[in-house]
Amino acid sequence: MAKLDIGPPDYKKNLPPVITKNYGQWKYHDYVKPGVLRHVAKSGDVLYSIRAGSPRLVSNDFIRDICDMADMYCNGYLRFTSRNNIEFLTDDEAMIEPLIAACEAKGLPVGGTGHSLSNIVHTQGWVHCHTPATDASGIVKAVMDDLFEYFKTDDLPARLRVALACCLNMCGAVHCSDIAILGVHRTVPVIDHEIIRKGTEIPTLVASCPTGAIRPDPKNKSVVIRDESCMYCGNCYTMSPGMQIMDPENDGIAILVGGKVSNARSLPMFSRLVIPFLPNNPPRWPETVEAVRNIVETWIRHARDGERVGEWIERIGWERFFTLADIPFSDKCIDDYIFSRETFRTTAAFKY
């Protein structure tokens, strides 16, 4: 009988034989060179991962090309990382250099391992999403073009992870990345009452607001918004196109820093806001590119070996970070999340 719901395939059926043989029995891994990792099993078997940068949005032809490369150099085995890198997997050391040459010939840079900048994980942006405050792939292209030198080397103080989310619903990883680029709306949605009256479930629309800013308006068979409660998230637009959140004049970009998920030297950390607003200036977003490079270079100059961005800032203090990076401080940068007692800054020593 045919299966009606096949679900996702069993990933173990697609693992390279060397991984299947040594599953759960790996002894250590190290970095051979930028873009090349060596994984050594307790049995003595070795697996090499060759990491190449890739766009997030790719075509069928692109996927066919990299699959052909995998067939030629590593028996067809590859994987995509969570940050849109391609990792070719092979147990044949002789295939490493020919594969790197093939990647470079295709325009796929090899790097992003060790103390380097990995590829930028990002959301849909203007290409596909319905509530973005900024673009995603365009900004990532501009920022990675500017920081490309740090993808091809492993000379940074520590690994560097950058993320972009085109609105604060955060389909990206901006809450836990060293540097985060976040699209921000700054005005409440404009209500089209005619659209809401014709085709919106008002109870569902009201319930979609995380701050309770939307209330029914029975007189007009529509809704009203309490401006002071709106957090500009755009959830309401998902429920009804009558809640237009996008605003070309006021939408822009915020920069956050200091997040990470690893716990090698300190606990995982959330990103913190440092630049509340930068304008949308496509196609190259010069203000955003300059701001990100400034933070990266300040970190490189002052951090200790192995120190992530957030760890460096915690050591020197946030006040000192704003001074070193020459970033103006404003009231928007104060962490006023009252349910986070560990980070709620209420001391008089906070001099800004």
mmCIF file of C-alpha atoms in Angstrom:
data_model
loop_
_atom_site.group_PDB
_atom_site.id
_atom_site.type_symbol
_atom_site.label_atom_id
_atom_site.label_comp_id
_atom_site.label_asym_id
_atom_site.label_seq_id
_atom_site.Cartn_x
_atom_site.Cartn_y
_atom_site.Cartn_z
ATOM 1 C CA MET A 1 0.000 0.000 0.000
ATOM 2 C CA ALA A 2 1.345 3.434 -0.952
ATOM 3 C CA LYS A 3 2.305 5.833 1.821
ATOM 4 C CA LEU A 4 -0.015 8.810 2.038
ATOM 5 C CA ASP A 5 2.262 10.879 4.295
ATOM 6 C CA ILE A 6 5.916 10.132 3.719
ATOM 7 C CA GLY A 7 7.175 12.962 5.938
ATOM 8 C CA PRO A 8 10.825 14.032 5.863
ATOM 9 C CA PRO A 9 13.325 11.409 4.697
ATOM 10 C CA ASP A 10 15.488 9.649 7.264
ATOM 11 C CA TYR A 11 18.700 11.670 7.234
ATOM 12 C CA LYS A 12 20.773 8.649 8.235
ATOM 13 C CA LYS A 13 20.132 7.076 4.840
ATOM 14 C CA ASN A 14 22.001 9.952 3.171
ATOM 15 C CA LEU A 15 25.112 10.066 5.359
ATOM 16 C CA PRO A 16 28.529 9.292 3.866
ATOM 17 C CA PRO A 17 29.652 5.741 4.701
ATOM 18 C CA VAL A 18 32.503 7.027 6.909
ATOM 19 C CA ILE A 19 29.975 8.915 9.069
ATOM 20 C CA THR A 20 27.628 5.945 9.248
ATOM 21 C CA LYS A 21 30.522 3.711 10.318
ATOM 22 C CA ASN A 22 31.738 6.120 13.027
ATOM 23 C CA TYR A 23 28.413 7.598 14.104
ATOM 24 C CA GLY A 24 28.789 8.978 17.636
ATOM 25 C CA GLN A 25 32.443 7.908 17.770
ATOM 26 C CA TRP A 26 34.272 11.022 16.657
ATOM 27 C CA LYS A 27 37.379 11.930 18.640
ATOM 28 C CA TYR A 28 38.117 15.516 17.572
ATOM 29 C CA HIS A 29 38.141 17.948 14.674
ATOM 30 C CA ASP A 30 40.642 20.589 13.613
ATOM 31 C CA TYR A 31 41.173 23.206 10.912
ATOM 32 C CA VAL A 32 43.508 22.263 8.069
ATOM 33 C CA LYS A 33 43.258 25.670 6.357
ATOM 34 C CA PRO A 34 40.535 28.301 5.878
ATOM 35 C CA GLY A 35 37.476 26.468 4.606
ATOM 36 C CA VAL A 36 38.747 22.952 5.309
ATOM 37 C CA LEU A 37 37.914 20.960 8.465
ATOM 38 C CA ARG A 38 39.269 17.535 9.385
ATOM 39 C CA HIS A 39 37.162 15.228 11.557
ATOM 40 C CA VAL A 40 39.004 12.281 13.134
ATOM 41 C CA ALA A 41 37.160 9.253 14.518
ATOM 42 C CA LYS A 42 38.279 6.990 17.339
ATOM 43 C CA SER A 43 38.803 4.279 14.726
ATOM 44 C CA GLY A 44 41.331 6.476 12.927
ATOM 45 C CA ASP A 45 39.031 7.242 9.994
ATOM 46 C CA VAL A 46 39.165 10.811 8.703
ATOM 47 C CA LEU A 47 36.488 12.948 7.057
ATOM 48 C CA TYR A 48 37.154 16.310 5.428
ATOM 49 C CA SER A 49 34.587 19.121 5.133
ATOM 50 C CA ILE A 50 35.265 21.724 2.448
ATOM 51 C CA ARG A 51 33.102 24.772 3.118
ATOM 52 C CA ALA A 52 32.094 27.160 0.349
ATOM 53 C CA GLY A 53 29.965 30.274 0.599
ATOM 54 C CA SER A 54 26.626 30.253 -1.208
ATOM 55 C CA PRO A 55 23.726 32.641 -1.749
ATOM 56 C CA ARG A 56 20.592 31.837 0.209
ATOM 57 C CA LEU A 57 18.395 32.212 -2.855
ATOM 58 C CA VAL A 58 19.595 29.851 -5.582
ATOM 59 C CA SER A 59 18.296 28.427 -8.851
ATOM 60 C CA ASN A 60 17.750 24.840 -9.942
ATOM 61 C CA ASP A 61 20.706 25.182 -12.303
ATOM 62 C CA PHE A 62 22.942 26.230 -9.402
ATOM 63 C CA ILE A 63 21.890 23.197 -7.352
ATOM 64 C CA ARG A 64 22.553 20.905 -10.324
ATOM 65 C CA ASP A 65 26.026 22.424 -10.732
ATOM 66 C CA ILE A 66 27.065 21.847 -7.122
ATOM 67 C CA CYS A 67 25.594 18.348 -7.178
ATOM 68 C CA ASP A 68 27.724 17.610 -10.242
ATOM 69 C CA MET A 69 30.768 18.860 -8.334
ATOM 70 C CA ALA A 70 29.871 16.642 -5.390
ATOM 71 C CA ASP A 71 29.514 13.637 -7.715
ATOM 72 C CA MET A 72 32.901 14.331 -9.252
ATOM 73 C CA TYR A 73 34.960 15.003 -6.129
ATOM 74 C CA CYS A 74 33.220 13.461 -3.096
ATOM 75 C CA ASN A 75 30.920 10.645 -4.230
ATOM 76 C CA GLY A 76 27.903 12.938 -4.219
ATOM 77 C CA TYR A 77 27.977 13.889 -0.536
ATOM 78 C CA LEU A 78 27.336 17.481 0.515
ATOM 79 C CA ARG A 79 25.255 19.406 3.008
ATOM 80 C CA PHE A 80 24.026 22.948 3.594
ATOM 81 C CA THR A 81 24.832 24.617 6.896
ATOM 82 C CA SER A 82 22.386 26.782 8.832
ATOM 83 C CA ARG A 83 24.237 29.865 7.535
ATOM 84 C CA ASN A 84 23.842 28.996 3.863
ATOM 85 C CA ASN A 85 27.300 27.516 3.366
ATOM 86 C CA ILE A 86 27.852 24.412 1.258
ATOM 87 C CA GLU A 87 29.990 21.701 2.835
ATOM 88 C CA PHE A 88 31.377 19.032 0.547
ATOM 89 C CA LEU A 89 32.189 15.838 2.504
ATOM 90 C CA THR A 90 34.976 13.487 1.471
ATOM 91 C CA ASP A 91 37.303 10.973 3.090
ATOM 92 C CA ASP A 92 39.852 11.302 0.252
ATOM 93 C CA GLU A 93 42.478 13.926 1.074
ATOM 94 C CA ALA A 94 43.601 14.000 -2.566
ATOM 95 C CA MET A 95 40.250 15.497 -3.565
ATOM 96 C CA ILE A 96 40.580 18.614 -1.386
ATOM 97 C CA GLU A 97 42.644 20.854 -3.664
ATOM 98 C CA PRO A 98 40.864 19.872 -6.925
ATOM 99 C CA LEU A 99 37.528 20.540 -5.217
ATOM 100 C CA ILE A 100 38.688 23.931 -3.940
ATOM 101 C CA ALA A 101 39.853 24.829 -7.450
ATOM 102 C CA ALA A 102 36.493 23.759 -8.888
ATOM 103 C CA CYS A 103 34.631 25.855 -6.306
ATOM 104 C CA GLU A 104 36.705 28.941 -7.026
ATOM 105 C CA ALA A 105 36.195 28.439 -10.775
ATOM 106 C CA LYS A 106 32.434 28.462 -10.157
ATOM 107 C CA GLY A 107 32.699 31.646 -8.109
ATOM 108 C CA LEU A 108 32.147 29.846 -4.795
ATOM 109 C CA PRO A 109 34.711 31.142 -2.272
ATOM 110 C CA VAL A 110 36.095 28.581 0.150
ATOM 111 C CA GLY A 111 36.434 29.753 3.769
ATOM 112 C CA GLY A 112 34.294 30.618 6.751
ATOM 113 C CA THR A 113 35.839 28.179 9.239
ATOM 114 C CA GLY A 114 37.748 28.791 12.455
ATOM 115 C CA HIS A 115 38.384 32.403 13.444
ATOM 116 C CA SER A 116 36.686 33.876 10.410
ATOM 117 C CA LEU A 117 33.454 35.418 9.195
ATOM 118 C CA SER A 118 30.941 32.777 8.207
ATOM 119 C CA ASN A 119 28.236 33.398 5.627
ATOM 120 C CA ILE A 120 25.407 35.702 6.730
ATOM 121 C CA VAL A 121 22.144 33.984 7.570
ATOM 122 C CA HIS A 122 19.200 36.086 6.478
ATOM 123 C CA THR A 123 15.492 36.203 5.834
ATOM 124 C CA GLN A 124 13.415 36.859 2.704
ATOM 125 C CA GLY A 125 13.278 40.640 2.590
ATOM 126 C CA TRP A 126 11.630 42.361 -0.341
ATOM 127 C CA VAL A 127 12.046 39.276 -2.529
ATOM 128 C CA HIS A 128 9.272 37.281 -0.907
ATOM 129 C CA CYS A 129 8.143 38.434 2.551
ATOM 130 C CA HIS A 130 5.002 40.513 3.047
ATOM 131 C CA THR A 131 6.049 42.536 6.128
ATOM 132 C CA PRO A 132 9.732 43.469 5.685
ATOM 133 C CA ALA A 133 11.097 46.807 6.835
ATOM 134 C CA THR A 134 14.162 46.324 4.640
ATOM 135 C CA ASP A 135 15.655 43.984 2.092
ATOM 136 C CA ALA A 136 17.622 40.902 3.052
ATOM 137 C CA SER A 137 19.657 39.491 0.177
ATOM 138 C CA GLY A 138 20.618 42.953 -1.114
ATOM 139 C CA ILE A 139 22.077 44.084 2.212
ATOM 140 C CA VAL A 140 23.811 40.744 2.754
ATOM 141 C CA LYS A 141 25.437 41.045 -0.678
ATOM 142 C CA ALA A 142 26.658 44.568 0.104
ATOM 143 C CA VAL A 143 27.977 43.684 3.579
ATOM 144 C CA MET A 144 29.668 40.456 2.463
ATOM 145 C CA ASP A 145 31.304 42.235 -0.470
ATOM 146 C CA ASP A 146 32.803 44.688 2.014
ATOM 147 C CA LEU A 147 33.866 42.067 4.585
ATOM 148 C CA PHE A 148 34.869 39.366 2.104
ATOM 149 C CA GLU A 149 38.499 39.426 3.246
ATOM 150 C CA TYR A 150 37.438 38.032 6.630
ATOM 151 C CA PHE A 151 35.688 35.038 5.030
ATOM 152 C CA LYS A 152 38.894 33.859 3.365
ATOM 153 C CA THR A 153 41.113 34.093 6.447
ATOM 154 C CA ASP A 154 41.151 32.741 9.990
ATOM 155 C CA ASP A 155 43.051 35.624 11.588
ATOM 156 C CA LEU A 156 40.129 37.195 13.479
ATOM 157 C CA PRO A 157 40.159 37.133 17.306
ATOM 158 C CA ALA A 158 37.377 34.514 17.227
ATOM 159 C CA ARG A 159 34.603 33.305 14.964
ATOM 160 C CA LEU A 160 32.316 36.038 13.681
ATOM 161 C CA ARG A 161 28.631 35.409 13.016
ATOM 162 C CA VAL A 162 26.455 38.031 11.320
ATOM 163 C CA ALA A 163 22.702 37.733 10.774
ATOM 164 C CA LEU A 164 19.972 39.778 9.129
ATOM 165 C CA ALA A 165 16.239 39.787 9.767
ATOM 166 C CA CYS A 166 14.059 42.073 7.679
ATOM 167 C CA CYS A 167 11.664 42.767 10.583
ATOM 168 C CA LEU A 168 11.537 42.100 14.307
ATOM 169 C CA ASN A 169 9.539 38.890 13.829
ATOM 170 C CA MET A 170 13.074 37.656 13.278
ATOM 171 C CA CYS A 171 13.036 34.705 10.914
ATOM 172 C CA GLY A 172 16.825 35.116 11.036
ATOM 173 C CA ALA A 173 19.187 34.662 13.983
ATOM 174 C CA VAL A 174 19.600 38.285 15.005
ATOM 175 C CA HIS A 175 18.916 37.529 18.658
ATOM 176 C CA CYS A 176 22.007 35.321 18.953
ATOM 177 C CA SER A 177 24.630 36.642 16.512
ATOM 178 C CA ASP A 178 27.783 38.659 17.084
ATOM 179 C CA ILE A 179 26.471 41.408 14.814
ATOM 180 C CA ALA A 180 22.828 41.621 13.782
ATOM 181 C CA ILE A 181 21.169 43.739 11.111
ATOM 182 C CA LEU A 182 17.468 44.193 11.820
ATOM 183 C CA GLY A 183 14.802 45.841 9.699
ATOM 184 C CA VAL A 184 12.610 48.113 11.814
ATOM 185 C CA HIS A 185 9.215 49.708 11.227
ATOM 186 C CA ARG A 186 8.696 53.019 13.027
ATOM 187 C CA THR A 187 5.062 53.852 12.342
ATOM 188 C CA VAL A 188 1.831 52.124 13.261
ATOM 189 C CA PRO A 189 -0.078 50.346 10.473
ATOM 190 C CA VAL A 190 -2.338 52.402 8.262
ATOM 191 C CA ILE A 191 -5.824 50.900 8.466
ATOM 192 C CA ASP A 192 -7.840 50.355 5.280
ATOM 193 C CA HIS A 193 -11.285 49.962 6.805
ATOM 194 C CA GLU A 194 -12.865 48.923 3.509
ATOM 195 C CA ILE A 195 -10.568 45.890 3.171
ATOM 196 C CA ILE A 196 -11.132 44.911 6.791
ATOM 197 C CA ARG A 197 -14.910 45.138 6.477
ATOM 198 C CA LYS A 198 -14.946 43.043 3.317
ATOM 199 C CA GLY A 199 -12.674 40.140 4.181
ATOM 200 C CA THR A 200 -11.128 40.069 7.662
ATOM 201 C CA GLU A 201 -11.902 37.938 10.702
ATOM 202 C CA ILE A 202 -11.743 40.717 13.263
ATOM 203 C CA PRO A 203 -11.388 38.434 16.340
ATOM 204 C CA THR A 204 -8.392 36.741 14.716
ATOM 205 C CA LEU A 205 -6.898 40.108 13.770
ATOM 206 C CA VAL A 206 -7.294 41.416 17.340
ATOM 207 C CA ALA A 207 -5.782 38.243 18.787
ATOM 208 C CA SER A 208 -2.738 38.506 16.497
ATOM 209 C CA CYS A 209 -1.417 41.602 18.278
ATOM 210 C CA PRO A 210 1.185 40.628 20.914
ATOM 211 C CA THR A 211 0.760 43.886 22.851
ATOM 212 C CA GLY A 212 -3.031 44.222 22.723
ATOM 213 C CA ALA A 213 -2.795 47.431 20.719
ATOM 214 C CA ILE A 214 -5.620 46.471 18.337
ATOM 215 C CA ARG A 215 -9.218 46.778 19.528
ATOM 216 C CA PRO A 216 -12.536 46.121 17.756
ATOM 217 C CA ASP A 217 -14.425 49.108 16.382
ATOM 218 C CA PRO A 218 -18.018 47.814 16.193
ATOM 219 C CA LYS A 219 -19.395 51.141 15.027
ATOM 220 C CA ASN A 220 -17.361 50.998 11.813
ATOM 221 C CA LYS A 221 -17.197 47.175 11.662
ATOM 222 C CA SER A 222 -13.429 47.517 11.755
ATOM 223 C CA VAL A 223 -10.622 47.988 14.300
ATOM 224 C CA VAL A 224 -8.664 50.781 15.941
ATOM 225 C CA ILE A 225 -5.042 50.906 17.105
ATOM 226 C CA ARG A 226 -3.696 52.355 20.337
ATOM 227 C CA ASP A 227 -0.554 53.960 18.973
ATOM 228 C CA GLU A 228 1.286 53.971 22.296
ATOM 229 C CA SER A 229 0.982 50.177 22.595
ATOM 230 C CA CYS A 230 2.012 49.230 19.046
ATOM 231 C CA MET A 231 5.465 47.639 18.686
ATOM 232 C CA TYR A 232 5.404 47.802 14.842
ATOM 233 C CA CYS A 233 5.830 44.054 14.409
ATOM 234 C CA GLY A 234 3.485 43.652 11.434
ATOM 235 C CA ASN A 235 1.743 40.554 12.777
ATOM 236 C CA CYS A 236 -1.595 42.178 12.018
ATOM 237 C CA TYR A 237 -0.777 42.478 8.319
ATOM 238 C CA THR A 238 -0.434 38.693 8.213
ATOM 239 C CA MET A 239 -4.055 38.476 9.318
ATOM 240 C CA SER A 240 -5.352 41.230 7.029
ATOM 241 C CA PRO A 241 -3.907 43.257 4.132
ATOM 242 C CA GLY A 242 -5.982 46.109 5.486
ATOM 243 C CA MET A 243 -3.294 46.694 8.139
ATOM 244 C CA GLN A 244 -0.562 48.204 5.975
ATOM 245 C CA ILE A 245 2.671 48.266 8.009
ATOM 246 C CA MET A 246 5.249 49.093 5.334
ATOM 247 C CA ASP A 247 6.290 52.740 5.184
ATOM 248 C CA PRO A 248 8.985 53.687 2.630
ATOM 249 C CA GLU A 249 9.799 56.945 4.392
ATOM 250 C CA ASN A 250 10.202 55.622 7.944
ATOM 251 C CA ASP A 251 11.237 51.970 7.631
ATOM 252 C CA GLY A 252 14.940 51.330 8.135
ATOM 253 C CA ILE A 253 17.625 49.303 9.864
ATOM 254 C CA ALA A 254 18.863 48.803 13.425
ATOM 255 C CA ILE A 255 22.179 47.241 14.440
ATOM 256 C CA LEU A 256 22.542 44.895 17.425
ATOM 257 C CA VAL A 257 25.693 43.242 18.757
ATOM 258 C CA GLY A 258 26.904 40.736 21.302
ATOM 259 C CA GLY A 259 24.785 37.623 20.810
ATOM 260 C CA LYS A 260 25.966 34.032 20.583
ATOM 261 C CA VAL A 261 24.701 30.509 21.183
ATOM 262 C CA SER A 262 27.976 28.822 22.092
ATOM 263 C CA ASN A 263 29.000 28.368 25.729
ATOM 264 C CA ALA A 264 32.729 27.698 25.364
ATOM 265 C CA ARG A 265 33.865 30.540 27.653
ATOM 266 C CA SER A 266 30.625 32.121 28.781
ATOM 267 C CA LEU A 267 26.917 31.392 28.706
ATOM 268 C CA PRO A 268 24.879 32.035 25.548
ATOM 269 C CA MET A 269 24.053 35.718 25.155
ATOM 270 C CA PHE A 270 21.354 37.809 23.508
ATOM 271 C CA SER A 271 22.174 40.627 21.093
ATOM 272 C CA ARG A 272 21.764 44.217 22.321
ATOM 273 C CA LEU A 273 20.707 47.294 20.381
ATOM 274 C CA VAL A 274 23.520 49.773 19.646
ATOM 275 C CA ILE A 275 22.316 51.711 16.573
ATOM 276 C CA PRO A 276 18.549 52.360 16.620
ATOM 277 C CA PHE A 277 18.099 53.501 13.028
ATOM 278 C CA LEU A 278 19.873 53.636 9.688
ATOM 279 C CA PRO A 279 18.086 54.579 6.460
ATOM 280 C CA ASN A 280 17.174 52.229 3.639
ATOM 281 C CA ASN A 281 19.458 53.274 0.785
ATOM 282 C CA PRO A 282 19.413 50.525 -1.838
ATOM 283 C CA PRO A 283 21.083 49.090 -3.775
ATOM 284 C CA ARG A 284 24.280 49.151 -1.628
ATOM 285 C CA TRP A 285 23.126 50.446 1.801
ATOM 286 C CA PRO A 286 26.368 52.416 2.466
ATOM 287 C CA GLU A 287 25.408 53.504 6.013
ATOM 288 C CA THR A 288 24.756 49.933 7.104
ATOM 289 C CA VAL A 289 27.916 48.597 5.468
ATOM 290 C CA GLU A 290 30.009 51.314 7.132
ATOM 291 C CA ALA A 291 28.435 50.676 10.549
ATOM 292 C CA VAL A 292 29.076 46.927 10.404
ATOM 293 C CA ARG A 293 32.674 47.355 9.266
ATOM 294 C CA ASN A 294 33.311 49.896 12.039
ATOM 295 C CA ILE A 295 32.119 47.443 14.706
ATOM 296 C CA VAL A 296 34.120 44.559 13.201
ATOM 297 C CA GLU A 297 37.337 46.552 12.986
ATOM 298 C CA THR A 298 36.927 47.964 16.500
ATOM 299 C CA TRP A 299 36.511 44.408 17.810
ATOM 300 C CA ILE A 300 39.582 43.225 15.870
ATOM 301 C CA ARG A 301 41.739 46.015 17.304
ATOM 302 C CA HIS A 302 40.760 45.545 20.940
ATOM 303 C CA ALA A 303 39.616 41.937 21.535
ATOM 304 C CA ARG A 304 41.782 39.199 22.981
ATOM 305 C CA ASP A 305 42.455 35.967 21.157
ATOM 306 C CA GLY A 306 39.382 33.726 21.246
ATOM 307 C CA GLU A 307 37.081 36.507 22.475
ATOM 308 C CA ARG A 308 33.713 36.785 20.730
ATOM 309 C CA VAL A 309 32.192 40.230 20.217
ATOM 310 C CA GLY A 310 29.810 39.923 23.176
ATOM 311 C CA GLU A 311 32.524 38.517 25.448
ATOM 312 C CA TRP A 312 34.821 41.410 24.577
ATOM 313 C CA ILE A 313 32.087 43.959 25.314
ATOM 314 C CA GLU A 314 31.218 42.308 28.636
ATOM 315 C CA ARG A 315 34.889 42.496 29.639
ATOM 316 C CA ILE A 316 35.427 46.164 28.795
ATOM 317 C CA GLY A 317 31.880 47.339 29.607
ATOM 318 C CA TRP A 318 29.184 48.636 27.307
ATOM 319 C CA GLU A 319 30.052 52.259 28.052
ATOM 320 C CA ARG A 320 33.598 51.682 26.833
ATOM 321 C CA PHE A 321 32.315 49.878 23.727
ATOM 322 C CA PHE A 322 30.261 52.908 22.651
ATOM 323 C CA THR A 323 33.312 55.107 23.157
ATOM 324 C CA LEU A 324 35.742 52.884 21.239
ATOM 325 C CA ALA A 325 33.334 52.353 18.351
ATOM 326 C CA ASP A 326 32.419 56.059 18.286
ATOM 327 C CA ILE A 327 28.718 55.194 18.286
ATOM 328 C CA PRO A 328 26.394 57.823 19.790
ATOM 329 C CA PHE A 329 24.391 56.553 22.737
ATOM 330 C CA SER A 330 20.677 57.268 23.049
ATOM 331 C CA ASP A 331 17.809 56.291 25.302
ATOM 332 C CA LYS A 332 16.853 53.665 22.694
ATOM 333 C CA CYS A 333 19.970 51.713 23.677
ATOM 334 C CA ILE A 334 18.967 51.260 27.329
ATOM 335 C CA ASP A 335 17.843 47.726 28.112
ATOM 336 C CA ASP A 336 14.469 48.291 29.775
ATOM 337 C CA TYR A 337 13.092 44.766 29.475
ATOM 338 C CA ILE A 338 11.731 44.479 33.024
ATOM 339 C CA PHE A 339 11.541 40.686 33.074
ATOM 340 C CA SER A 340 15.294 40.296 32.575
ATOM 341 C CA ARG A 341 16.613 41.110 36.036
ATOM 342 C CA GLU A 342 20.181 40.103 35.182
ATOM 343 C CA THR A 343 20.468 42.741 32.446
ATOM 344 C CA PHE A 344 18.191 45.517 33.672
ATOM 345 C CA ARG A 345 20.511 48.521 34.039
ATOM 346 C CA THR A 346 19.314 50.580 37.008
ATOM 347 C CA THR A 347 22.602 51.458 38.652
ATOM 348 C CA ALA A 348 23.690 55.087 38.967
ATOM 349 C CA ALA A 349 27.083 54.030 37.578
ATOM 350 C CA PHE A 350 25.477 53.806 34.151
ATOM 351 C CA LYS A 351 26.644 57.247 33.137
ATOM 352 C CA TYR A 352 24.966 57.789 29.760
#
